[in-house]
Amino acid sequence: MHFKKQTRLMGNQFEFTLIEESEKIANELFEIAIDEIKRIEALLTTFSDTSVTYKINENAGIKPVEVTDEVFLLIKRSQFISKITQGAFDLSYGSIDKRFWNFDLNMTSLPDAETAKKSVELINYENIILDEAYKTVYLKKKGMRIGFGGIGKGYAAEMAKRKLKEINIQSGIVNASGDLTAWGNQENGEAWTIGVADPNQRKSIFSTFKITDKAVATSGNYEKFVIINNKKYSHTIDPKTGYPISGIKSVTILADNAEIADALATPVTVMGIDVGLDFINQLKTIGCIIIDDNDKTYFSKNITII
C-alpha cells in the first residue's frame, strides 16, 4: 500500500512517500523521518540562538567554535563544492546585506555596481577556516555569517532516507519542496517517476524521468523576482557581483544524493547556461536540465527524459 504524509519543516513543505502493509506502520515511520529532520533543523537553523550556526556566526572574527563531527563534515563537503564551483556556492552567502535586495514590489531600480559589490564583500568561502585537529570552524572576518539554505534541505532529506534505510525500509521518497531523494521501486516494481515542474505553471509538469536510488533538486526563479526596465531579475544573487542573476527560469539537477543535487542547483543558475552545462558535463554521475527565460530547454549530456 502507498502512504503519503505532508508536513512543514525547515520553513518548507516536506512530503514523505512509503510503501507499507498498514497505515499504522507507515505513520510510525513518518515520525522517525520527521524527528530526524527536526533534529537537523535545530542544529543548523539561523533563527535560534542555541544552534551551532548561531554560535559560529556570533564568534565571527573573534574565535573558532568547536562543532560535532557531523557539522564539521557537512561544512567540509560544502567547502569542497565551493571550490569546484569557484565560489558560486558559498556557505557565507548569509553575510549578504539584505537592505539592497528586498524582492518586493517597491523595488524599481538596481543599486549601482559599487554598492552591490559592497553588499557581498563578506561572502568568501576561503574565510571559513576549518581545523581538522580540533574540529573547529572559524569565520575570519567580523560580520561574516554562514547559512545552510543552499544545502540544508537536501542534507535533511538524505538523512531522513538514511534513517529509514537503516531499519530496512526498502523503498520510498523524501521530498523537501522539490529537493527529493528516492530509493527502491514503486509497488509495481518499476522505478519512481519524477516530474520536473513547469516554471511557468508551478502546478503542472514540464517533463518526467524515472529514478531509483537517485536524487533530484530544482532551483527556480519563478517564485521571487522583480522586473526592472522590462528585464526580469531573480532572487538568486551572484556572490561575486552582488547583482541578481537573469536569463534562467529553473535548473534541475539529478545526482546520487539530495545534498549534492541541492548544493549544485543554485551554482549552475549563477554560472549561466554555457558555463553551467560545461561544468555539469565534467561530473560523471550528475545530470542537469536548464530552462531559460524564453522557455528553451537545455540538457546535459547524461540526461534521459521520458
XYZ file of C-alpha atoms in Angstrom:
306
model
C 0.000 0.000 0.000
C 1.027 3.539 -0.819
C 1.089 6.085 2.026
C 1.932 9.789 1.909
C 2.391 12.441 4.558
C 2.945 16.159 4.180
C 4.259 18.451 6.876
C 6.057 21.775 7.228
C 9.682 21.554 8.340
C 12.691 23.879 7.928
C 10.305 26.521 6.582
C 9.392 24.240 3.659
C 6.763 21.709 2.696
C 8.105 18.152 3.107
C 6.314 15.149 1.617
C 7.086 11.534 2.506
C 6.013 8.545 0.410
C 6.300 4.944 1.645
C 5.023 1.550 0.586
C 3.914 -0.325 3.699
C 1.489 -3.005 4.868
C -0.505 -0.754 7.163
C -1.173 2.909 7.846
C -0.110 2.418 11.461
C 3.383 1.244 10.452
C 3.664 3.989 7.818
C 2.781 6.658 10.397
C 5.408 5.355 12.809
C 7.990 5.505 10.027
C 6.931 9.030 9.026
C 7.551 10.123 12.631
C 11.075 8.654 12.563
C 11.855 10.637 9.394
C 10.256 13.821 10.769
C 12.193 13.575 14.050
C 15.451 13.320 12.116
C 14.642 16.415 10.058
C 13.644 18.339 13.202
C 16.983 17.373 14.755
C 18.863 18.754 11.745
C 16.722 21.891 11.673
C 17.532 22.610 15.349
C 21.216 22.017 14.632
C 21.558 24.247 11.556
C 18.902 26.962 11.804
C 19.906 30.632 11.833
C 16.687 31.516 13.695
C 17.687 30.152 17.088
C 20.383 31.281 19.494
C 21.005 27.685 20.562
C 22.039 26.364 17.123
C 25.622 25.704 16.096
C 25.188 28.088 13.147
C 24.307 30.891 15.557
C 27.404 30.153 17.686
C 29.695 30.134 14.633
C 28.229 33.442 13.381
C 28.358 35.111 16.812
C 32.070 34.347 17.025
C 32.958 35.624 13.536
C 36.266 37.476 13.725
C 36.557 36.530 17.408
C 37.380 32.856 17.867
C 36.963 29.354 16.433
C 33.943 27.323 17.551
C 34.141 23.607 18.274
C 31.487 21.583 16.430
C 30.374 17.961 16.180
C 31.805 15.646 13.531
C 28.508 15.807 11.663
C 28.572 19.601 11.321
C 32.305 19.690 10.618
C 31.957 17.180 7.763
C 28.918 18.952 6.307
C 30.863 22.236 6.229
C 33.890 20.440 4.798
C 31.780 18.981 1.964
C 30.250 22.425 1.407
C 33.731 23.920 1.133
C 34.609 21.316 -1.497
C 31.529 22.321 -3.530
C 32.572 25.981 -3.185
C 35.973 25.077 -4.571
C 34.693 23.161 -7.602
C 32.083 25.844 -8.380
C 34.692 28.602 -7.877
C 32.590 30.245 -5.191
C 29.222 30.102 -6.982
C 28.154 28.004 -3.983
C 29.185 29.607 -0.708
C 28.002 28.995 2.858
C 28.994 32.555 3.800
C 26.202 33.731 1.492
C 24.468 34.506 4.823
C 26.696 37.607 5.026
C 24.821 39.414 2.241
C 23.433 42.794 3.191
C 19.678 42.281 2.798
C 18.919 46.017 2.596
C 19.784 46.093 -1.091
C 17.810 43.049 -2.089
C 14.296 43.199 -0.875
C 12.374 41.383 -3.568
C 9.128 43.162 -3.096
C 7.013 45.288 -5.386
C 8.681 48.511 -4.240
C 11.988 47.632 -5.832
C 12.141 49.710 -9.004
C 15.860 50.061 -9.684
C 19.081 48.166 -9.176
C 21.727 49.537 -6.833
C 24.875 50.863 -8.500
C 27.666 48.359 -9.103
C 29.824 49.619 -6.239
C 27.011 49.390 -3.663
C 26.068 45.914 -4.924
C 29.673 44.732 -4.699
C 29.925 46.153 -1.171
C 26.813 44.195 -0.130
C 28.626 40.908 -0.833
C 32.140 41.756 0.301
C 31.939 39.459 3.332
C 30.990 36.473 1.156
C 34.111 34.374 0.712
C 34.242 30.669 1.479
C 38.040 30.899 1.797
C 37.486 32.870 5.015
C 35.683 29.880 6.591
C 38.600 28.237 8.374
C 38.330 24.567 9.358
C 40.700 22.978 11.837
C 40.772 19.200 11.357
C 42.665 18.503 14.570
C 40.358 20.447 16.881
C 37.136 20.151 14.793
C 36.610 23.905 14.887
C 35.052 26.385 12.477
C 36.219 29.993 12.369
C 34.842 32.862 10.284
C 37.827 35.121 9.735
C 36.044 38.465 9.359
C 33.756 40.231 11.762
C 30.211 40.413 10.395
C 30.563 37.212 8.343
C 27.650 34.792 8.565
C 27.147 31.284 7.292
C 23.805 29.704 6.452
C 22.820 26.265 5.200
C 20.000 27.455 2.909
C 21.717 26.079 -0.191
C 22.380 22.569 1.113
C 20.334 22.043 4.313
C 17.091 20.756 2.767
C 18.929 18.230 0.612
C 21.045 17.108 3.560
C 17.933 16.683 5.733
C 16.121 14.677 3.029
C 19.156 12.441 2.623
C 19.484 11.858 6.383
C 15.775 11.025 6.736
C 16.183 8.490 3.922
C 19.272 7.037 5.643
C 17.336 6.664 8.903
C 14.592 4.696 7.121
C 17.039 2.542 5.167
C 18.839 1.663 8.405
C 15.663 -0.032 9.620
C 15.323 -1.901 6.320
C 12.658 0.220 4.632
C 13.053 -0.936 1.042
C 11.578 1.975 -0.890
C 10.248 5.484 -0.560
C 10.616 9.175 -1.380
C 11.533 12.124 0.803
C 10.629 15.353 -0.987
C 11.787 18.621 0.585
C 9.935 21.198 -1.514
C 11.393 19.972 -4.805
C 14.662 18.592 -3.415
C 13.892 14.913 -3.330
C 15.591 11.603 -2.836
C 14.033 8.291 -3.917
C 15.105 4.722 -3.274
C 13.783 1.287 -4.172
C 10.827 0.877 -6.525
C 7.104 1.525 -6.767
C 4.617 -1.223 -5.884
C 4.585 -2.465 -9.490
C 8.367 -2.964 -9.381
C 9.141 -0.028 -11.640
C 11.413 2.906 -10.764
C 9.753 6.040 -9.382
C 8.562 8.530 -11.998
C 9.611 12.062 -11.078
C 8.182 15.191 -12.661
C 10.009 18.470 -13.276
C 7.754 21.465 -12.541
C 6.913 23.738 -15.435
C 8.440 27.101 -14.416
C 5.514 28.973 -15.974
C 2.820 26.993 -14.170
C 4.065 25.685 -10.870
C 1.366 23.037 -10.590
C 1.916 21.457 -13.992
C 4.646 19.043 -15.064
C 7.154 20.012 -17.709
C 8.827 16.616 -18.179
C 9.347 13.360 -16.321
C 12.072 10.789 -15.831
C 12.402 7.534 -13.926
C 14.768 7.238 -10.975
C 15.724 4.829 -8.251
C 18.458 5.444 -5.671
C 18.855 8.928 -7.096
C 18.017 12.465 -6.068
C 16.612 15.493 -7.869
C 16.714 19.172 -6.909
C 15.203 22.149 -8.707
C 16.173 25.768 -8.194
C 13.518 28.013 -9.728
C 13.447 31.750 -10.118
C 9.754 31.862 -10.898
C 8.678 32.455 -7.317
C 10.662 35.523 -6.275
C 11.777 38.077 -8.825
C 11.469 41.717 -9.855
C 11.109 43.304 -13.278
C 13.165 46.453 -13.810
C 13.264 48.154 -17.230
C 11.463 45.147 -18.757
C 14.158 42.759 -17.556
C 13.490 40.013 -15.049
C 15.898 39.634 -12.130
C 15.741 36.596 -9.864
C 16.141 36.387 -6.092
C 19.399 34.486 -6.657
C 22.315 36.849 -6.148
C 25.686 36.325 -7.802
C 28.028 36.266 -4.778
C 30.817 37.852 -6.824
C 28.982 40.893 -8.193
C 26.138 41.378 -5.721
C 23.688 41.562 -8.616
C 20.683 39.277 -9.088
C 21.072 36.885 -11.978
C 18.853 36.863 -15.043
C 18.297 34.610 -18.049
C 17.428 31.309 -16.331
C 13.992 30.257 -15.060
C 14.927 26.952 -13.486
C 17.739 24.460 -13.033
C 17.085 20.798 -12.200
C 19.963 18.628 -11.020
C 19.941 14.819 -10.995
C 22.552 13.278 -8.664
C 23.289 10.293 -6.453
C 22.171 12.113 -3.319
C 19.947 15.045 -2.409
C 22.649 17.000 -0.604
C 24.757 17.285 -3.776
C 21.710 17.887 -6.001
C 20.531 20.704 -3.710
C 24.002 22.252 -3.451
C 24.593 22.310 -7.225
C 21.242 23.727 -8.370
C 21.943 27.348 -7.379
C 25.586 27.491 -8.575
C 24.552 26.333 -12.058
C 21.957 29.147 -12.049
C 24.711 31.614 -11.108
C 27.156 30.233 -13.700
C 24.676 30.641 -16.548
C 23.719 28.209 -19.301
C 27.009 27.597 -21.151
C 29.375 27.520 -18.186
C 26.817 25.623 -16.066
C 26.324 22.865 -18.644
C 30.040 22.605 -19.281
C 30.617 22.231 -15.527
C 27.950 19.507 -15.117
C 29.205 17.626 -18.183
C 32.540 17.190 -16.400
C 30.858 15.442 -13.458
C 30.240 11.842 -14.464
C 27.299 10.942 -12.222
C 25.401 14.241 -12.407
C 22.807 15.432 -14.911
C 21.152 18.785 -15.423
C 18.138 20.398 -17.154
C 18.058 24.179 -17.608
C 15.041 26.204 -18.740
C 15.871 29.747 -19.828
C 13.718 32.889 -19.725
C 12.433 32.146 -23.237
C 11.385 28.595 -22.246
C 14.175 26.989 -24.232
C 15.387 23.766 -22.605
C 18.990 22.619 -22.330
C 20.101 19.154 -21.240
C 23.492 17.979 -20.025
C 24.972 15.001 -21.852
C 23.831 12.275 -19.465
C 20.122 13.075 -19.022
C 17.385 10.807 -20.343
C 13.843 12.203 -20.442
C 10.780 10.007 -20.936
